[in-house]
Structures are given as C-alpha cells and as structure tokens.
Amino acid sequence: MSRIVMKFGGTSMAGIERIRSVALRVKREVEAGNQVAVVVSAMAGETDRLVNFCREASSLYDPREYDVVVSAGEQITSGLLAIALQAVGVQARSWLGWQLPIRTSDGHASARIGDIDTTALNESLARGEVAVIPGFQGVATGERVTTLGRGGSDTSAVAMAAAMKADRCDIYTDVDGVYTTDPRIVPRARKLKRVTYEEMLELASVGAKVLQTRSVGLAMKEQVRIQVLSSFTDVDAPMADTLPGTMIVGEQEIDLEEIGVERQLITGIAHDKNEAKITLTSVPDKPGSVGAIFTPLADANINVDMIVQNVAHSTGSTDVTFTVPAADLARSLEVLGNAKTTIGYAELVHDTRVAKISVVGVGMRSHAGVAATMFETLGGRGINIQAITTSEIKVSVLIEEDYTELAVRVLHTAYGLDAEDVPA
C-alpha cells in the first residue's frame, strides 16, 4: 500500500464533467489499495472572478476578508469532488484548511505554511476515506482564513505530502510531463523521465510553467517526490505508478539508476518573454553607485535578474544595464525616476522587446564548454547577446524577442536534445 497525494489544477476541475473524470481517476488509485489525499484548485477562472469582486467592492479591501472571499473557489471544488467520489462508491470527505488545521503565517494573500496537523487526517485515511483538501488556503492567528498567493495549490499539495509522509505527490495538469523545451516551438522536444529538484527549480524560475517555483523548493527541502502528469488522458490510461509522466526527485535517486550511464549534459532549454531591460547611462563610477540603483528597487520588492556594468568611460562614469519582470517595469521606472538625484545617472532607457533564453542541466557541473556552445550557436545564426547570467547548473542570455523561437530551436539541436522518432 502506498500513500499518495493527488493534486488537480483549475483546468482539471473546470466543470462537473471534469470533476467526475477526476473522481474516476482517484477511484482507480483507491481500488489499487492506496491511501489517497486529493488537493484541488478552484475551477479555471474562478479565482480571478472572486478577486475582481473584491476590487469592485473596494479598492482598499481588508486583506483578511479578501482571503475569505478568494478561498471560496477551492472550498466549492473540494465539496463537489467529495460528492462525485461518493457517487462512484468511494468513501470521501472534504477537509477545509481550518479543520485539519493547516497553520500558516499571518501574511494574508501571501501566507507561508508553518505546520499541518495530520492527526484527524490519518484517522480518516485509516478508515479508508479519501481526504479532499482545498489547496491555496490555511488558517492563521485568531483562526483567520489565509491564502498562499497565486499558484499556491501546488505548494499545498507538496506540504501535505511532506506532513503525511506520502510516497509521492502526483500533480495533474494540462501537460503530460516536463519536456526538454516547449513542444509547441520544437516538435522534436522529448518528455523527460526524471528531473532533479535543482534542475526543475531553475527551469521554473526561467520560464517553464509546469510547476510553481515555491512548490519545487519545498519539495527539495522536504525530499518529496513529485510526479507531473496530465489529467486530460483517458481514464483507462496507465496507472500513475507506471511512471507515464515526469518524476522530480533528488539527484542521488537519479545517480543510483544511472550508474555506468553518462548523465545528459543539458536537461532543457527554457525561454521567458516576460522580461524588461533597463539601462542607466553615465552613472558615476565610484563606490556606492550600484547600491544606490538597486537598494530602492529592493525596497520596492522588485526582483532584478541580469546585471551588466559596462567599462568605465574616460569621463569617470559607466552604463548599468539590468532586467526586471515586465510586470514591474512601470514601478521600476517610477522608483528610479524618484532616485535620479541620488544615483546621478544621465538617462534612463528601457526595452520590453527582449527575451531570456536559458540552458539548464546538472551535467554542466562536470563539463566545460557549455556556455561556449551556447554563444557560438547563437552567434552563428546572427543572434546578438545583450546580457548574460549564470549559476552552477544554468546559463541565461538576453536576446531580441523576435529571435526567441529560432534561438530555442538551434540550441535544442546543438545540445543533442532532439528526439529521433519525431518527424521534423
């Protein structure tokens, strides 16, 4: 008998027919002798609808009441799935965040999970019941409902799997696994059987949308095995434990299975068009100047990614270029405009027609030439690199947005990631 957490996202729960399909999928796991807890998201689009209600009611809404409203979407789907499971002969009940309870910080709309009491849950599972738990929510001081921020249901599922000591956490979504790159851009992209936590963290942070970054970080910390699966396959598709999706696991687990096999150098190519480039010209070339740029941005909770400082001019000044999320561009320009006197720059230039291209793989730790291959490949196709950033298992470059798809395709081929059994 295995103990499994199954998580279903908004598209999987989008309507009664979809919920019935989920119920049948859960029933198969129960009939296989597994103890099952299910974490559900709100129906697709429902959270946005509830958020808009709050904004219409008041532009200065109380975040505590906001959480009460937006958490209702998951409450509805958890109850509906419990009903659908009962209708197909499966014992089931819903557990709201305050009923377990799932204890969180007081940060309404962006709370963090502190502790999950699984006493009642374990008793329920021992009776053969399926526990249906709304994702995205918990309870804080004063028994106030909290929410974890957008995409928080993945985090709920991983946290629940850690607290239950589950054998794995199956996350069902609208894709059937993690691919070497976006199959819509590269038809020869391959589905990966296994990916390390570190690689998935990097892929998620640089544009891959399969899993939420926060959930992968928690899985790595708690050593929760995650499997990414599609909920849009036939109900009679292979069982989840036959590994039809992608497993996110520790590097040591992959090493044990690949003894004597050379590790793939690069795991995947990711792209992100949600970047904006900012350049400050003629910044005084003296100690403290760079701090004067990035301190006010940090105070405004704006994340800066790539940073390039040009060679100093003969005038004793330099140009500084960096990127921020495109959604934060307007706020960044305002912050930097207000700090112009302190920073002392001459001109502020921005560009939104850029894209970040990243190659990720733990194999690059022990191999030289990964960056060189990237630079040579892009240069050979006339693609100019505007900025570069690296980590131990990642190299990212900033390029003109119009070259995004071409860059992804040529790099995918350059690193030997193309599948051989897919027609070009």
Coordinates of C-alpha atoms in Angstrom, one line a residue:
M1 CA 0.0 0.0 0.0
S2 CA 1.3 3.4 -1.0
R3 CA 0.2 6.8 0.5
I4 CA -0.3 9.3 -2.3
V5 CA -1.3 12.9 -2.7
M6 CA -3.0 13.7 -5.9
K7 CA -3.3 17.4 -6.9
F8 CA -5.6 18.7 -9.6
G9 CA -5.4 22.2 -11.1
G10 CA -8.1 24.6 -12.3
T11 CA -8.4 23.2 -15.8
S12 CA -8.8 19.7 -14.4
M13 CA -11.6 20.9 -12.1
A14 CA -13.3 23.1 -14.7
G15 CA -16.9 21.9 -14.5
I16 CA -18.9 18.9 -13.3
E17 CA -17.8 16.6 -16.1
R18 CA -14.2 17.3 -15.5
I19 CA -14.7 16.7 -11.7
R20 CA -16.4 13.4 -12.5
S21 CA -13.4 12.4 -14.6
V22 CA -11.1 13.3 -11.6
A23 CA -13.3 11.2 -9.3
L24 CA -12.8 8.1 -11.5
R25 CA -9.1 8.7 -11.6
V26 CA -9.0 8.9 -7.8
K27 CA -11.1 5.7 -7.6
R28 CA -8.6 3.7 -9.5
E29 CA -5.9 4.6 -7.0
V30 CA -8.1 3.6 -4.1
E31 CA -9.0 0.3 -5.8
A32 CA -5.3 -0.3 -6.2
G33 CA -5.1 -0.3 -2.4
N34 CA -3.5 3.1 -1.9
Q35 CA -4.4 5.7 0.8
V36 CA -5.2 8.9 -1.1
A37 CA -5.5 12.6 -0.2
V38 CA -6.5 14.9 -3.0
V39 CA -5.7 18.6 -3.2
V40 CA -7.8 20.7 -5.5
S41 CA -7.6 24.1 -7.1
A42 CA -10.6 26.3 -7.9
M43 CA -12.3 25.9 -11.2
A44 CA -10.3 27.6 -14.0
G45 CA -11.1 31.4 -14.0
E46 CA -13.0 31.3 -10.6
T47 CA -10.2 32.9 -8.5
D48 CA -9.9 35.8 -11.0
R49 CA -13.7 36.3 -10.8
L50 CA -13.5 36.4 -6.9
V51 CA -10.6 38.8 -6.9
N52 CA -12.5 41.1 -9.2
F53 CA -15.4 41.1 -6.8
C54 CA -13.1 42.3 -4.0
R55 CA -11.7 45.1 -6.2
E56 CA -15.2 46.2 -7.2
A57 CA -16.4 46.2 -3.6
S58 CA -13.5 48.4 -2.5
S59 CA -10.1 49.4 -3.9
L60 CA -8.8 49.4 -0.3
Y61 CA -10.2 46.0 0.7
D62 CA -9.2 44.3 4.0
P63 CA -6.7 41.5 3.1
R64 CA -8.2 39.3 5.8
E65 CA -11.7 39.5 4.1
Y66 CA -10.1 39.2 0.7
D67 CA -8.7 35.8 1.8
V68 CA -12.2 34.7 3.0
V69 CA -13.6 35.5 -0.5
V70 CA -10.9 34.1 -2.8
S71 CA -10.5 30.9 -0.8
A72 CA -14.1 30.0 -1.5
G73 CA -13.3 28.7 -5.0
E74 CA -11.3 25.8 -3.6
Q75 CA -13.9 25.1 -0.9
I76 CA -16.5 24.6 -3.7
T77 CA -14.4 22.2 -5.7
S78 CA -13.4 20.2 -2.7
G79 CA -17.0 19.6 -1.7
L80 CA -18.0 18.8 -5.3
L81 CA -15.2 16.3 -5.7
A82 CA -16.2 14.6 -2.4
I83 CA -19.8 14.3 -3.7
A84 CA -18.6 13.0 -7.0
L85 CA -16.4 10.4 -5.3
Q86 CA -19.3 9.2 -3.1
A87 CA -21.4 8.9 -6.2
V88 CA -19.0 6.4 -7.6
G89 CA -18.8 4.4 -4.4
V90 CA -15.7 5.8 -2.8
Q91 CA -15.7 6.9 0.8
A92 CA -14.7 10.6 0.9
R93 CA -14.9 13.8 2.8
S94 CA -13.6 17.3 2.4
W95 CA -11.3 19.0 4.9
L96 CA -11.0 22.7 4.9
G97 CA -7.7 24.4 5.9
W98 CA -9.0 25.3 9.3
Q99 CA -10.4 21.8 10.0
L100 CA -7.1 19.9 9.8
P101 CA -5.7 22.5 10.6
I102 CA -3.1 23.9 8.1
R103 CA -1.3 26.5 10.2
T104 CA 0.2 29.4 8.3
S105 CA 1.8 32.8 8.9
D106 CA -0.3 35.9 9.2
G107 CA 0.7 37.2 5.7
H108 CA -2.8 37.4 4.2
A109 CA -2.8 36.7 0.4
S110 CA 0.8 35.5 0.6
A111 CA 0.9 33.3 3.7
R112 CA 3.5 30.6 4.3
I113 CA 2.7 27.2 5.7
G114 CA 4.1 26.6 9.1
D115 CA 2.6 23.3 10.3
I116 CA 0.0 20.8 9.3
D117 CA -1.7 18.7 12.0
T118 CA -2.4 15.3 10.4
T119 CA -3.9 13.5 13.4
A120 CA -7.5 13.6 12.2
L121 CA -6.4 13.1 8.6
N122 CA -4.5 9.9 9.4
E123 CA -7.5 8.6 11.3
S124 CA -9.7 9.3 8.2
L125 CA -7.3 7.6 5.8
A126 CA -7.1 4.6 8.1
R127 CA -10.9 4.2 7.8
G128 CA -10.5 4.0 4.1
E129 CA -11.7 7.5 3.3
V130 CA -10.3 9.7 0.6
A131 CA -9.4 13.2 2.0
V132 CA -10.3 16.0 -0.3
I133 CA -8.4 19.2 0.7
P134 CA -8.7 22.7 -0.8
G135 CA -5.4 24.0 -1.9
F136 CA -4.2 27.6 -1.5
Q137 CA -5.6 28.0 2.0
G138 CA -4.8 27.7 5.6
V139 CA -5.5 29.3 9.0
A140 CA -3.5 31.9 10.9
T141 CA -3.6 33.6 14.3
G142 CA -7.1 34.2 15.5
E143 CA -8.4 31.4 13.4
R144 CA -8.5 33.7 10.3
V145 CA -8.5 32.1 6.9
T146 CA -5.4 32.8 4.9
T147 CA -4.3 32.1 1.3
L148 CA -0.9 31.3 -0.1
G149 CA -0.7 33.5 -3.1
R150 CA -1.5 32.7 -6.8
G151 CA -0.4 29.2 -7.7
G152 CA -0.4 28.2 -4.1
S153 CA -2.2 24.9 -4.6
D154 CA 1.0 23.2 -5.8
T155 CA 2.6 24.3 -2.6
S156 CA -0.4 23.0 -0.5
A157 CA 0.0 19.6 -2.2
V158 CA 3.7 19.3 -1.6
A159 CA 3.3 20.5 2.0
M160 CA 0.5 17.9 2.6
A161 CA 2.7 15.1 1.1
A162 CA 5.5 16.1 3.4
A163 CA 3.3 16.2 6.5
M164 CA 1.6 12.8 5.6
K165 CA 5.0 11.2 4.7
A166 CA 3.5 10.3 1.4
D167 CA 5.4 8.1 -1.1
R168 CA 4.9 10.7 -3.8
C169 CA 2.9 13.7 -4.8
D170 CA 1.2 13.4 -8.2
I171 CA 0.4 16.8 -9.8
Y172 CA -2.1 16.5 -12.6
T173 CA -2.1 19.4 -15.0
D174 CA -2.8 20.1 -18.7
V175 CA 0.6 18.7 -19.8
D176 CA 1.8 15.2 -19.5
G177 CA 5.3 15.9 -18.1
V178 CA 8.4 18.0 -18.3
Y179 CA 9.9 18.4 -21.8
T180 CA 13.4 19.3 -22.9
T181 CA 11.7 22.5 -24.2
D182 CA 8.3 23.8 -25.3
P183 CA 7.0 21.2 -27.8
R184 CA 5.0 24.0 -29.5
I185 CA 8.3 25.5 -30.6
V186 CA 10.3 22.3 -31.1
P187 CA 8.2 19.3 -32.2
R188 CA 11.3 17.1 -31.5
A189 CA 11.3 18.0 -27.8
R190 CA 11.4 14.9 -25.6
K191 CA 9.5 14.2 -22.4
L192 CA 11.9 13.7 -19.6
K193 CA 11.5 10.6 -17.4
R194 CA 13.3 12.2 -14.4
V195 CA 14.4 15.7 -13.5
T196 CA 16.3 16.8 -10.3
Y197 CA 14.9 19.3 -7.9
E198 CA 17.6 21.7 -8.7
E199 CA 17.0 21.5 -12.5
M200 CA 13.3 21.9 -12.0
L201 CA 13.8 25.0 -9.8
E202 CA 16.0 26.6 -12.4
L203 CA 13.6 25.7 -15.3
A204 CA 10.6 27.0 -13.3
S205 CA 12.5 30.2 -12.5
V206 CA 13.5 31.0 -16.1
G207 CA 10.2 30.4 -17.8
A208 CA 9.0 26.8 -17.7
K209 CA 5.4 27.0 -16.4
V210 CA 4.9 23.3 -15.5
L211 CA 5.4 23.7 -11.7
Q212 CA 5.3 26.7 -9.4
T213 CA 8.8 27.6 -8.1
R214 CA 7.8 27.7 -4.5
S215 CA 6.4 24.2 -4.5
V216 CA 9.6 22.8 -6.1
G217 CA 11.7 24.5 -3.4
L218 CA 9.6 23.0 -0.7
A219 CA 9.8 19.5 -2.3
M220 CA 13.6 19.7 -2.4
K221 CA 13.7 20.8 1.3
E222 CA 11.4 18.0 2.4
Q223 CA 12.5 15.4 -0.1
V224 CA 9.0 15.0 -1.5
R225 CA 9.0 13.0 -4.8
I226 CA 6.8 14.9 -7.3
Q227 CA 5.3 13.4 -10.5
V228 CA 3.9 15.6 -13.2
L229 CA 1.0 14.0 -15.1
S230 CA -1.8 15.0 -17.5
S231 CA -5.4 14.8 -16.3
F232 CA -6.5 15.0 -20.0
T233 CA -5.7 11.4 -20.9
D234 CA -8.3 8.7 -21.0
V235 CA -9.4 7.4 -17.6
D236 CA -8.2 3.9 -18.6
A237 CA -4.7 5.3 -19.3
P238 CA -1.7 3.6 -17.5
M239 CA -1.8 4.0 -13.7
A240 CA 0.4 6.7 -12.2
D241 CA 2.8 4.3 -10.6
T242 CA 3.9 3.0 -14.0
L243 CA 5.6 6.4 -14.5
P244 CA 3.9 7.8 -17.6
G245 CA 4.8 11.4 -16.5
T246 CA 8.0 13.1 -15.2
M247 CA 9.4 12.4 -11.7
I248 CA 11.0 15.3 -9.9
V249 CA 13.5 13.7 -7.4
G250 CA 16.8 14.1 -5.7
E251 CA 20.0 13.9 -7.7
Q252 CA 21.1 10.8 -5.7
E253 CA 18.0 8.9 -6.8
I254 CA 18.9 9.5 -10.5
D255 CA 22.5 8.6 -9.9
L256 CA 21.5 5.3 -8.4
E257 CA 19.5 4.4 -11.5
E258 CA 22.1 5.7 -14.0
I259 CA 25.3 4.0 -12.7
G260 CA 27.5 3.4 -15.6
V261 CA 25.4 5.7 -17.9
E262 CA 26.8 9.2 -18.8
R263 CA 24.5 11.9 -17.5
Q264 CA 22.8 14.1 -20.1
L265 CA 24.8 17.3 -20.2
I266 CA 21.8 19.6 -20.7
T267 CA 18.3 18.8 -19.4
G268 CA 16.3 21.5 -21.0
I269 CA 16.0 24.9 -22.8
A270 CA 13.6 27.5 -21.3
H271 CA 12.5 30.9 -22.6
D272 CA 10.8 33.8 -21.0
K273 CA 9.4 36.8 -22.8
N274 CA 8.2 38.5 -19.6
E275 CA 11.4 40.4 -19.1
A276 CA 12.2 44.2 -19.5
K277 CA 15.6 45.7 -19.9
I278 CA 16.6 48.9 -18.2
T279 CA 19.8 50.9 -18.9
L280 CA 21.0 53.9 -16.8
T281 CA 23.6 55.9 -18.7
S282 CA 26.5 57.9 -17.3
V283 CA 26.3 56.6 -13.7
P284 CA 29.2 57.9 -11.6
D285 CA 31.9 55.3 -11.5
K286 CA 32.5 55.4 -7.7
P287 CA 31.8 53.2 -4.7
G288 CA 28.2 53.1 -3.7
S289 CA 26.7 54.0 -7.1
V290 CA 25.5 50.5 -7.9
G291 CA 24.0 50.2 -4.4
A292 CA 22.1 53.5 -5.0
I293 CA 20.4 51.8 -8.0
F294 CA 19.4 48.5 -6.6
T295 CA 18.6 49.4 -3.0
P296 CA 15.4 51.4 -3.8
L297 CA 14.3 48.6 -6.2
A298 CA 14.8 46.0 -3.4
D299 CA 12.9 48.2 -1.0
A300 CA 10.0 48.2 -3.6
N301 CA 10.1 44.4 -3.7
I302 CA 11.2 44.4 -7.3
N303 CA 13.4 41.5 -8.3
V304 CA 16.4 42.2 -10.5
D305 CA 17.8 39.4 -12.7
M306 CA 20.6 40.1 -15.2
I307 CA 23.1 42.9 -14.4
V308 CA 25.7 44.2 -16.8
Q309 CA 28.1 47.1 -15.9
N310 CA 30.0 48.5 -18.9
V311 CA 33.6 49.6 -18.9
A312 CA 34.0 53.0 -17.3
H313 CA 34.1 56.0 -19.7
S314 CA 37.0 58.4 -19.7
T315 CA 34.6 60.9 -18.0
G316 CA 34.6 58.8 -14.9
S317 CA 31.1 57.3 -15.5
T318 CA 29.7 54.0 -16.6
D319 CA 26.4 52.5 -18.0
V320 CA 24.5 49.9 -16.0
T321 CA 22.0 47.5 -17.6
F322 CA 19.7 45.1 -15.9
T323 CA 16.4 43.3 -16.3
V324 CA 13.2 43.2 -14.2
P325 CA 9.9 41.3 -14.7
A326 CA 7.9 43.1 -17.4
A327 CA 5.0 43.5 -14.9
D328 CA 7.3 45.5 -12.7
L329 CA 8.6 47.9 -15.4
A330 CA 6.4 50.8 -14.7
R331 CA 7.0 50.6 -11.0
S332 CA 10.8 50.3 -11.6
L333 CA 10.8 53.4 -13.8
E334 CA 9.0 55.3 -11.1
V335 CA 11.4 54.2 -8.4
L336 CA 14.5 55.0 -10.4
G337 CA 13.0 58.3 -11.5
N338 CA 12.5 59.3 -7.9
A339 CA 16.0 58.3 -7.1
K340 CA 17.7 60.1 -10.1
T341 CA 19.4 62.8 -8.0
T342 CA 20.8 60.2 -5.6
I343 CA 22.0 57.9 -8.3
G344 CA 23.2 60.7 -10.6
Y345 CA 22.5 59.0 -14.0
A346 CA 22.1 61.0 -17.2
E347 CA 19.4 59.0 -19.0
L348 CA 17.0 56.1 -18.3
V349 CA 16.3 53.8 -21.3
H350 CA 14.0 50.7 -21.3
D351 CA 13.2 48.0 -23.7
T352 CA 10.4 45.3 -23.5
R353 CA 11.2 43.6 -26.7
V354 CA 13.6 41.2 -25.2
A355 CA 13.6 37.5 -24.1
K356 CA 15.6 35.4 -21.8
I357 CA 16.9 32.1 -23.1
S358 CA 18.3 29.6 -20.6
V359 CA 20.1 26.2 -20.8
V360 CA 19.8 24.1 -17.6
G361 CA 21.4 20.8 -16.6
V362 CA 23.3 19.4 -13.6
G363 CA 25.7 17.8 -16.1
M364 CA 27.3 21.1 -16.7
R365 CA 28.9 20.9 -13.3
S366 CA 31.5 18.5 -14.6
H367 CA 31.7 19.6 -18.2
A368 CA 33.4 22.6 -19.8
G369 CA 32.3 24.4 -22.9
V370 CA 28.5 24.7 -22.2
A371 CA 28.5 28.5 -22.4
A372 CA 30.8 28.5 -25.4
T373 CA 28.5 26.2 -27.3
M374 CA 25.6 28.5 -26.5
F375 CA 27.4 31.6 -27.6
E376 CA 28.8 30.1 -30.8
T377 CA 25.4 28.6 -31.8
L378 CA 23.6 31.9 -31.3
G379 CA 26.4 33.9 -33.0
G380 CA 26.3 31.5 -35.9
R381 CA 22.7 32.4 -36.5
G382 CA 23.3 36.2 -36.2
I383 CA 21.6 36.4 -32.7
N384 CA 23.2 39.1 -30.6
I385 CA 23.6 38.6 -26.8
Q386 CA 22.7 41.6 -24.7
A387 CA 23.3 40.3 -21.2
I388 CA 24.4 37.1 -19.5
T389 CA 23.8 35.5 -16.1
T390 CA 24.9 32.1 -14.8
S391 CA 24.5 29.7 -11.9
E392 CA 26.2 26.3 -11.3
I393 CA 23.7 24.5 -13.5
K394 CA 22.3 27.3 -15.7
V395 CA 23.4 29.8 -18.4
S396 CA 20.9 32.5 -19.4
V397 CA 21.3 35.1 -22.1
L398 CA 19.1 38.1 -23.1
I399 CA 18.3 38.5 -26.8
E400 CA 15.9 40.4 -29.0
E401 CA 12.4 39.0 -28.6
D402 CA 12.0 38.3 -32.4
Y403 CA 14.7 35.6 -32.3
T404 CA 13.2 33.7 -29.4
E405 CA 11.8 30.7 -31.3
L406 CA 14.9 30.4 -33.5
A407 CA 17.2 30.5 -30.5
V408 CA 15.3 27.8 -28.7
R409 CA 15.3 25.5 -31.8
V410 CA 19.0 25.9 -32.7
L411 CA 20.1 25.4 -29.0
H412 CA 17.9 22.3 -28.6
T413 CA 19.7 20.8 -31.6
A414 CA 23.2 22.0 -30.6
Y415 CA 22.9 20.2 -27.2
G416 CA 21.7 17.0 -28.8
L417 CA 18.2 17.1 -27.2
D418 CA 16.1 16.4 -30.4
A419 CA 14.1 13.2 -30.3
E420 CA 14.9 10.8 -33.1
D421 CA 11.5 9.3 -33.5
V422 CA 9.6 12.5 -34.2
P423 CA 9.3 13.8 -37.7
A424 CA 10.8 17.3 -38.4

